[in-house]
Each structure stands twice: as structure tokens, then as C-alpha cells.
mmCIF file of C-alpha atoms in Angstrom:
data_model
loop_
_atom_site.group_PDB
_atom_site.id
_atom_site.type_symbol
_atom_site.label_atom_id
_atom_site.label_comp_id
_atom_site.label_asym_id
_atom_site.label_seq_id
_atom_site.Cartn_x
_atom_site.Cartn_y
_atom_site.Cartn_z
ATOM 1 C CA GLN A 1 24.935 -59.466 101.253
ATOM 2 C CA SER A 2 26.397 -56.546 99.094
ATOM 3 C CA ALA A 3 29.482 -55.613 99.122
ATOM 4 C CA LEU A 4 29.409 -52.417 99.660
ATOM 5 C CA THR A 5 26.123 -50.904 101.490
ATOM 6 C CA GLN A 6 23.571 -48.336 99.990
ATOM 7 C CA PRO A 7 20.145 -47.146 101.936
ATOM 8 C CA PRO A 8 17.393 -48.935 100.382
ATOM 9 C CA SER A 9 15.794 -46.208 99.273
ATOM 10 C CA VAL A 10 15.639 -41.464 99.283
ATOM 11 C CA SER A 11 13.130 -39.336 97.788
ATOM 12 C CA GLY A 12 12.962 -35.680 97.431
ATOM 13 C CA SER A 13 10.204 -33.325 96.330
ATOM 14 C CA PRO A 14 11.079 -31.723 92.058
ATOM 15 C CA GLY A 15 13.661 -29.569 92.296
ATOM 16 C CA GLN A 16 15.212 -30.798 95.218
ATOM 17 C CA SER A 17 18.480 -32.854 96.007
ATOM 18 C CA VAL A 18 19.080 -35.624 96.934
ATOM 19 C CA THR A 19 22.676 -37.834 98.110
ATOM 20 C CA ILE A 20 22.570 -41.118 97.801
ATOM 21 C CA SER A 21 25.462 -43.320 100.257
ATOM 22 C CA CYS A 22 27.514 -45.795 99.438
ATOM 23 C CA ILE A 23 30.172 -47.622 102.289
ATOM 24 C CA GLY A 24 32.810 -49.615 101.491
ATOM 25 C CA THR A 25 36.245 -50.852 102.880
ATOM 26 C CA SER A 26 39.750 -49.395 102.530
ATOM 27 C CA SER A 27 40.048 -52.530 100.102
ATOM 28 C CA ASP A 28 37.468 -50.886 97.529
ATOM 29 C CA VAL A 29 36.334 -47.496 97.618
ATOM 30 C CA GLY A 30 39.039 -46.602 100.128
ATOM 31 C CA HIS A 31 41.976 -47.604 97.857
ATOM 32 C CA TYR A 32 40.884 -46.733 94.203
ATOM 33 C CA ASN A 33 39.386 -43.485 92.386
ATOM 34 C CA ARG A 34 37.274 -46.341 89.901
ATOM 35 C CA VAL A 35 34.066 -45.702 92.077
ATOM 36 C CA CYS A 36 30.970 -46.150 89.280
ATOM 37 C CA TRP A 37 27.185 -45.326 89.638
ATOM 38 C CA TYR A 38 24.215 -46.652 87.393
ATOM 39 C CA ARG A 39 20.572 -46.088 87.189
ATOM 40 C CA GLN A 40 18.430 -48.802 85.831
ATOM 41 C CA PRO A 41 14.419 -47.788 85.437
ATOM 42 C CA PRO A 42 11.858 -50.565 86.507
ATOM 43 C CA GLY A 43 11.938 -52.774 82.998
ATOM 44 C CA THR A 44 15.359 -51.799 81.619
ATOM 45 C CA ALA A 45 19.337 -52.749 81.644
ATOM 46 C CA PRO A 46 21.412 -50.832 83.555
ATOM 47 C CA LYS A 47 23.211 -47.236 82.407
ATOM 48 C CA LEU A 48 26.695 -45.691 83.293
ATOM 49 C CA ILE A 49 26.379 -42.095 84.829
ATOM 50 C CA ILE A 50 29.586 -41.756 86.702
ATOM 51 C CA PHE A 51 32.847 -43.259 86.395
ATOM 52 C CA GLU A 52 36.558 -42.679 88.460
ATOM 53 C CA VAL A 53 34.029 -40.969 90.698
ATOM 54 C CA ASN A 54 33.579 -38.465 89.088
ATOM 55 C CA ASN A 55 32.929 -38.293 85.911
ATOM 56 C CA ARG A 56 30.359 -38.180 83.585
ATOM 57 C CA PRO A 57 29.894 -40.180 80.007
ATOM 58 C CA SER A 58 28.692 -38.200 78.091
ATOM 59 C CA GLY A 59 25.247 -37.414 77.109
ATOM 60 C CA VAL A 60 25.000 -37.793 81.055
ATOM 61 C CA PRO A 61 23.768 -34.324 82.299
ATOM 62 C CA ASP A 62 25.373 -32.400 84.719
ATOM 63 C CA ARG A 63 22.468 -32.570 87.553
ATOM 64 C CA PHE A 64 23.793 -36.059 88.808
ATOM 65 C CA SER A 65 28.106 -35.895 90.154
ATOM 66 C CA GLY A 66 29.733 -37.828 92.123
ATOM 67 C CA SER A 67 32.643 -37.652 95.404
ATOM 68 C CA LYS A 68 34.218 -39.754 97.568
ATOM 69 C CA SER A 69 35.451 -38.948 101.147
ATOM 70 C CA GLY A 70 37.624 -41.789 102.703
ATOM 71 C CA ASN A 71 35.883 -45.615 102.186
ATOM 72 C CA THR A 72 32.597 -43.853 101.257
ATOM 73 C CA ALA A 73 31.705 -42.770 97.818
ATOM 74 C CA TYR A 74 28.266 -40.457 96.882
ATOM 75 C CA LEU A 75 26.045 -39.872 94.428
ATOM 76 C CA THR A 76 24.031 -36.350 94.294
ATOM 77 C CA ILE A 77 21.493 -35.380 92.141
ATOM 78 C CA SER A 78 19.955 -32.272 92.627
ATOM 79 C CA GLY A 79 17.099 -30.577 90.338
ATOM 80 C CA LEU A 80 15.107 -34.191 90.567
ATOM 81 C CA GLN A 81 13.114 -34.566 88.333
ATOM 82 C CA THR A 82 10.136 -37.153 88.005
ATOM 83 C CA ASP A 83 11.534 -39.482 86.154
ATOM 84 C CA ASP A 84 14.324 -39.060 87.945
ATOM 85 C CA GLU A 85 12.613 -42.800 89.444
ATOM 86 C CA ALA A 86 15.238 -45.572 89.463
ATOM 87 C CA ASP A 87 17.484 -47.845 91.623
ATOM 88 C CA TYR A 88 21.373 -46.474 91.741
ATOM 89 C CA TYR A 89 23.820 -48.528 92.086
ATOM 90 C CA CYS A 90 27.495 -47.498 92.619
ATOM 91 C CA ALA A 91 30.211 -50.536 92.560
ATOM 92 C CA SER A 92 33.715 -50.057 92.994
ATOM 93 C CA TYR A 93 37.367 -52.056 91.735
ATOM 94 C CA ALA A 94 38.486 -54.164 94.606
ATOM 95 C CA GLY A 95 41.759 -55.695 92.788
ATOM 96 C CA ASP A 96 42.761 -58.119 90.522
ATOM 97 C CA ILE A 97 41.168 -60.895 92.076
ATOM 98 C CA ASN A 98 36.731 -59.330 93.562
ATOM 99 C CA PHE A 99 37.603 -56.527 90.110
ATOM 100 C CA VAL A 100 33.949 -55.022 90.911
ATOM 101 C CA VAL A 101 31.940 -55.336 94.112
ATOM 102 C CA PHE A 102 28.121 -53.464 93.335
ATOM 103 C CA GLY A 103 26.343 -51.942 96.191
ATOM 104 C CA GLY A 104 22.481 -52.881 96.705
ATOM 105 C CA GLY A 105 20.486 -50.354 95.168
ATOM 106 C CA THR A 106 19.249 -47.425 96.571
ATOM 107 C CA ARG A 107 15.408 -46.967 95.077
ATOM 108 C CA VAL A 108 14.636 -43.283 94.684
ATOM 109 C CA THR A 109 11.430 -42.200 94.769
ATOM 110 C CA VAL A 110 10.330 -38.383 93.423
ATOM 111 C CA LEU A 111 8.079 -37.149 95.888
ATOM 112 C CA GLN B 1 24.612 -47.121 66.863
ATOM 113 C CA VAL B 2 27.102 -49.413 69.600
ATOM 114 C CA GLN B 3 24.718 -52.499 70.806
ATOM 115 C CA LEU B 4 24.987 -55.723 72.140
ATOM 116 C CA GLU B 5 22.277 -58.290 71.081
ATOM 117 C CA GLN B 6 21.964 -60.795 73.438
ATOM 118 C CA SER B 7 19.902 -64.538 72.604
ATOM 119 C CA GLY B 8 16.565 -65.324 73.445
ATOM 120 C CA ALA B 9 15.317 -67.071 77.529
ATOM 121 C CA GLU B 10 16.167 -70.264 78.612
ATOM 122 C CA VAL B 11 15.011 -72.836 80.769
ATOM 123 C CA LYS B 12 17.649 -74.745 82.298
ATOM 124 C CA LYS B 13 17.030 -78.027 84.626
ATOM 125 C CA PRO B 14 19.185 -77.980 88.115
ATOM 126 C CA GLY B 15 22.565 -79.508 86.676
ATOM 127 C CA ALA B 16 22.419 -77.771 83.018
ATOM 128 C CA SER B 17 24.616 -75.569 81.366
ATOM 129 C CA VAL B 18 22.989 -72.648 78.949
ATOM 130 C CA LYS B 19 25.183 -70.880 76.970
ATOM 131 C CA VAL B 20 24.004 -67.580 76.453
ATOM 132 C CA SER B 21 25.061 -65.731 73.568
ATOM 133 C CA CYS B 22 26.558 -61.355 72.736
ATOM 134 C CA LYS B 23 27.181 -59.807 69.514
ATOM 135 C CA ALA B 24 28.322 -55.955 69.030
ATOM 136 C CA SER B 25 27.632 -53.920 66.382
ATOM 137 C CA GLY B 26 29.014 -50.693 65.278
ATOM 138 C CA TYR B 27 32.196 -50.725 67.395
ATOM 139 C CA ARG B 28 35.890 -53.361 66.519
ATOM 140 C CA PHE B 29 34.785 -55.372 69.086
ATOM 141 C CA ALA B 30 38.582 -56.445 69.497
ATOM 142 C CA ASN B 31 39.157 -52.659 71.196
ATOM 143 C CA TYR B 32 36.577 -53.104 74.864
ATOM 144 C CA ASP B 33 36.541 -56.086 76.825
ATOM 145 C CA ILE B 34 33.178 -57.763 77.461
ATOM 146 C CA ASN B 35 31.835 -58.217 81.046
ATOM 147 C CA TRP B 36 28.567 -60.352 82.120
ATOM 148 C CA VAL B 37 27.311 -59.062 85.056
ATOM 149 C CA ARG B 38 23.177 -60.766 86.342
ATOM 150 C CA GLN B 39 20.491 -59.900 88.060
ATOM 151 C CA ALA B 40 18.097 -62.323 90.720
ATOM 152 C CA THR B 41 14.313 -60.893 90.131
ATOM 153 C CA GLY B 42 13.984 -57.848 92.746
ATOM 154 C CA GLN B 43 17.867 -58.179 93.459
ATOM 155 C CA GLY B 44 20.516 -55.620 93.714
ATOM 156 C CA LEU B 45 24.187 -56.120 90.343
ATOM 157 C CA GLU B 46 26.658 -59.050 90.353
ATOM 158 C CA TRP B 47 29.721 -59.155 88.859
ATOM 159 C CA MET B 48 30.542 -62.570 86.614
ATOM 160 C CA GLY B 49 34.213 -61.838 84.703
ATOM 161 C CA TRP B 50 35.548 -60.340 81.904
ATOM 162 C CA MET B 51 37.170 -60.547 78.844
ATOM 163 C CA ASP B 52 39.873 -59.225 77.166
ATOM 164 C CA PRO B 53 38.622 -59.490 73.007
ATOM 165 C CA ASN B 54 41.915 -58.144 71.617
ATOM 166 C CA ARG B 55 44.279 -60.519 74.438
ATOM 167 C CA GLY B 56 41.981 -63.152 74.937
ATOM 168 C CA LYS B 57 42.526 -62.726 78.879
ATOM 169 C CA THR B 58 39.705 -63.543 81.095
ATOM 170 C CA GLY B 59 39.089 -63.392 84.960
ATOM 171 C CA TYR B 60 36.687 -65.325 86.897
ATOM 172 C CA GLY B 61 34.571 -63.774 90.509
ATOM 173 C CA GLN B 62 35.327 -65.991 93.206
ATOM 174 C CA MET B 63 31.779 -66.978 93.116
ATOM 175 C CA PHE B 64 31.438 -68.501 89.608
ATOM 176 C CA GLN B 65 35.407 -70.151 89.378
ATOM 177 C CA GLY B 66 34.990 -73.967 87.663
ATOM 178 C CA ARG B 67 31.582 -73.159 86.562
ATOM 179 C CA LEU B 68 31.741 -70.642 84.503
ATOM 180 C CA THR B 69 33.304 -69.887 80.785
ATOM 181 C CA LEU B 70 33.565 -67.291 78.661
ATOM 182 C CA THR B 71 33.923 -66.993 75.305
ATOM 183 C CA THR B 72 34.740 -64.823 71.697
ATOM 184 C CA ASN B 73 33.612 -65.294 68.495
ATOM 185 C CA ALA B 74 36.197 -62.665 66.764
ATOM 186 C CA SER B 75 34.795 -62.905 63.550
ATOM 187 C CA ILE B 76 31.384 -62.678 63.544
ATOM 188 C CA SER B 77 32.267 -59.660 67.262
ATOM 189 C CA THR B 78 30.327 -62.479 69.498
ATOM 190 C CA ALA B 79 30.568 -63.451 73.110
ATOM 191 C CA TYR B 80 28.997 -66.205 74.773
ATOM 192 C CA MET B 81 28.768 -66.925 78.220
ATOM 193 C CA GLU B 82 28.259 -70.504 79.258
ATOM 194 C CA LEU B 83 27.992 -70.773 82.831
ATOM 195 C CA ASN B 84 27.142 -75.128 83.972
ATOM 196 C CA SER B 85 25.885 -77.734 86.359
ATOM 197 C CA LEU B 86 23.055 -74.802 86.964
ATOM 198 C CA ARG B 87 21.390 -74.620 90.455
ATOM 199 C CA SER B 88 17.401 -72.248 91.126
ATOM 200 C CA GLU B 89 20.055 -69.752 92.383
ATOM 201 C CA ASP B 90 21.409 -69.416 89.144
ATOM 202 C CA THR B 91 17.628 -67.323 87.807
ATOM 203 C CA ALA B 92 18.319 -64.202 87.218
ATOM 204 C CA VAL B 93 18.424 -61.329 83.928
ATOM 205 C CA TYR B 94 22.005 -61.773 82.377
ATOM 206 C CA TYR B 95 23.435 -59.388 80.734
ATOM 207 C CA CYS B 96 26.875 -58.724 78.730
ATOM 208 C CA VAL B 97 27.993 -54.964 79.194
ATOM 209 C CA ARG B 98 31.000 -53.851 76.979
ATOM 210 C CA GLY B 99 33.586 -51.156 78.878
ATOM 211 C CA LEU B 100 33.362 -47.275 77.982
ATOM 212 C CA ARG B 101 37.801 -47.143 77.467
ATOM 213 C CA PHE B 102 39.384 -47.868 74.857
ATOM 214 C CA LEU B 103 42.193 -51.171 74.545
ATOM 215 C CA ILE B 104 41.911 -50.799 78.525
ATOM 216 C CA GLY B 105 42.421 -53.991 79.966
ATOM 217 C CA GLY B 106 40.294 -55.218 83.287
ATOM 218 C CA ASP B 107 37.954 -52.134 82.311
ATOM 219 C CA ASP B 108 35.621 -51.769 85.211
ATOM 220 C CA ALA B 109 33.485 -48.981 83.821
ATOM 221 C CA PHE B 110 30.545 -50.859 82.575
ATOM 222 C CA HIS B 111 29.143 -48.595 79.539
ATOM 223 C CA VAL B 112 26.977 -50.682 76.828
ATOM 224 C CA TRP B 113 24.621 -52.907 78.161
ATOM 225 C CA GLY B 114 22.689 -55.694 76.645
ATOM 226 C CA GLN B 115 19.775 -56.104 77.175
ATOM 227 C CA GLY B 116 19.663 -59.074 79.428
ATOM 228 C CA THR B 117 18.855 -62.649 78.125
ATOM 229 C CA VAL B 118 16.694 -64.145 80.671
ATOM 230 C CA VAL B 119 17.784 -67.593 82.584
ATOM 231 C CA THR B 120 15.880 -70.044 84.604
ATOM 232 C CA ILE B 121 16.183 -72.628 86.621
ATOM 233 C CA SER B 122 13.474 -74.958 87.117
ATOM 234 C CA SER B 123 12.965 -78.885 87.330
#
């Protein structure tokens, strides 16, 4: 069982927006502004798309955005494209002992 | 370009040890953390531990305390992950990952990923 809770799947049509939630606790998501999101297409290594809640590394399109409210973080994908189909994982810093905890992943399907 | 090249697939028996290497290129090795993350087939990601090659500092996940050893050889820009007392539940793809930020010890943003090493535990 993962430390952070994500929905197993979300879906949307091309051009639509989808939002993935990531529920943590006051010891991780709620305590630190250090939430990351990773995108993993089938058979490939994950890729960092959001860090520190709402920052994008160079080269990540602004269709991907992050936010946080209390113990829950969110990833929104706008203008959904067929190659956005992938698994998306949230992660949060959780202090010096646990360091990083992950969510169980959300499969995004483009209808 | 920045790359992490991992060693090849391993098959081990229960109780044995495995050592996976991760060779960095395209940047100064000492300037960024190396983390290790694993993923069992069809499962999610699990953080294992991190190392700051600049200061030699390490951190290990509680689930791996006593079984996991992370080391580096800076002269050849290579990081190593050794896991002991292997059991069937350790069957997974193991990734080394470089941190995002320059000279941040304990960087939790995992930016550059190796291609993964499949480790299979089977009697």
C-alpha cells in the first residue's frame, strides 16, 4: 500500500483537461511544498514533469500544472493529447527518515 | 548529454546479494545526488536510498536499513547499489536517478533516470 493515495485511473477526450489528485498527510504533502509529479509511458523510465508543487523542469510544456491544498496535491493536464497516455505518479518529501514517499500511480487514458 | 547508464539484468537466488552499477556522463558527477528507486512489475515506484557524491553522505529507506549499501567511485563517475539477503519480493526494475538541483544534498526531485536494471530473484 502506497503512502500517498491516487485514483487508479482517469480519462478524457483529446483537448479536454484532466486532474489527478494525490492525498497525503500532514507529515508529507501537507507539511512541505516539495511535491513532484512523474510521467511514465509504458515500458519506459519515469520522467519528472513537476517539482516543488507547481514548477516545471526545462522542456516540460505548460499544459502540465500542479497545485496543492492542505494534504492534497493535484496535477492538471490541459489540452489532452493521445501521447499523454501514461502512468502518473506523485511524490512528496516526508522528512529526513522517510525522505520521499510515492503515490500508487494513476493511469491516464485518452478516449 | 546527461546520461546514466546502468549495468545489465541479473538473476539471483534467494539469500544472495546483487550489485548494480550506474555510470554517469555529461555532467560533473560530484555535483548532483544519486537516488535509487525500484518498481516491481505492474506496481508503483518505491524510493530506496540516496547518496551525495560530493560529501559521501547517504540516506536509506527504513524498509532497506541493514540490507542496502550505496557507494560511489568518483574517479569513474559511477554509483553502486548493493542489496543483500535477497527475497522474491525484491524482484523488480531498479533505477538510478540524478537529482535536479546543483549541490543540493538530499534532493528529492528525481530528474535524470537510468534505463533500469531488471533484477529477478528465483530459486
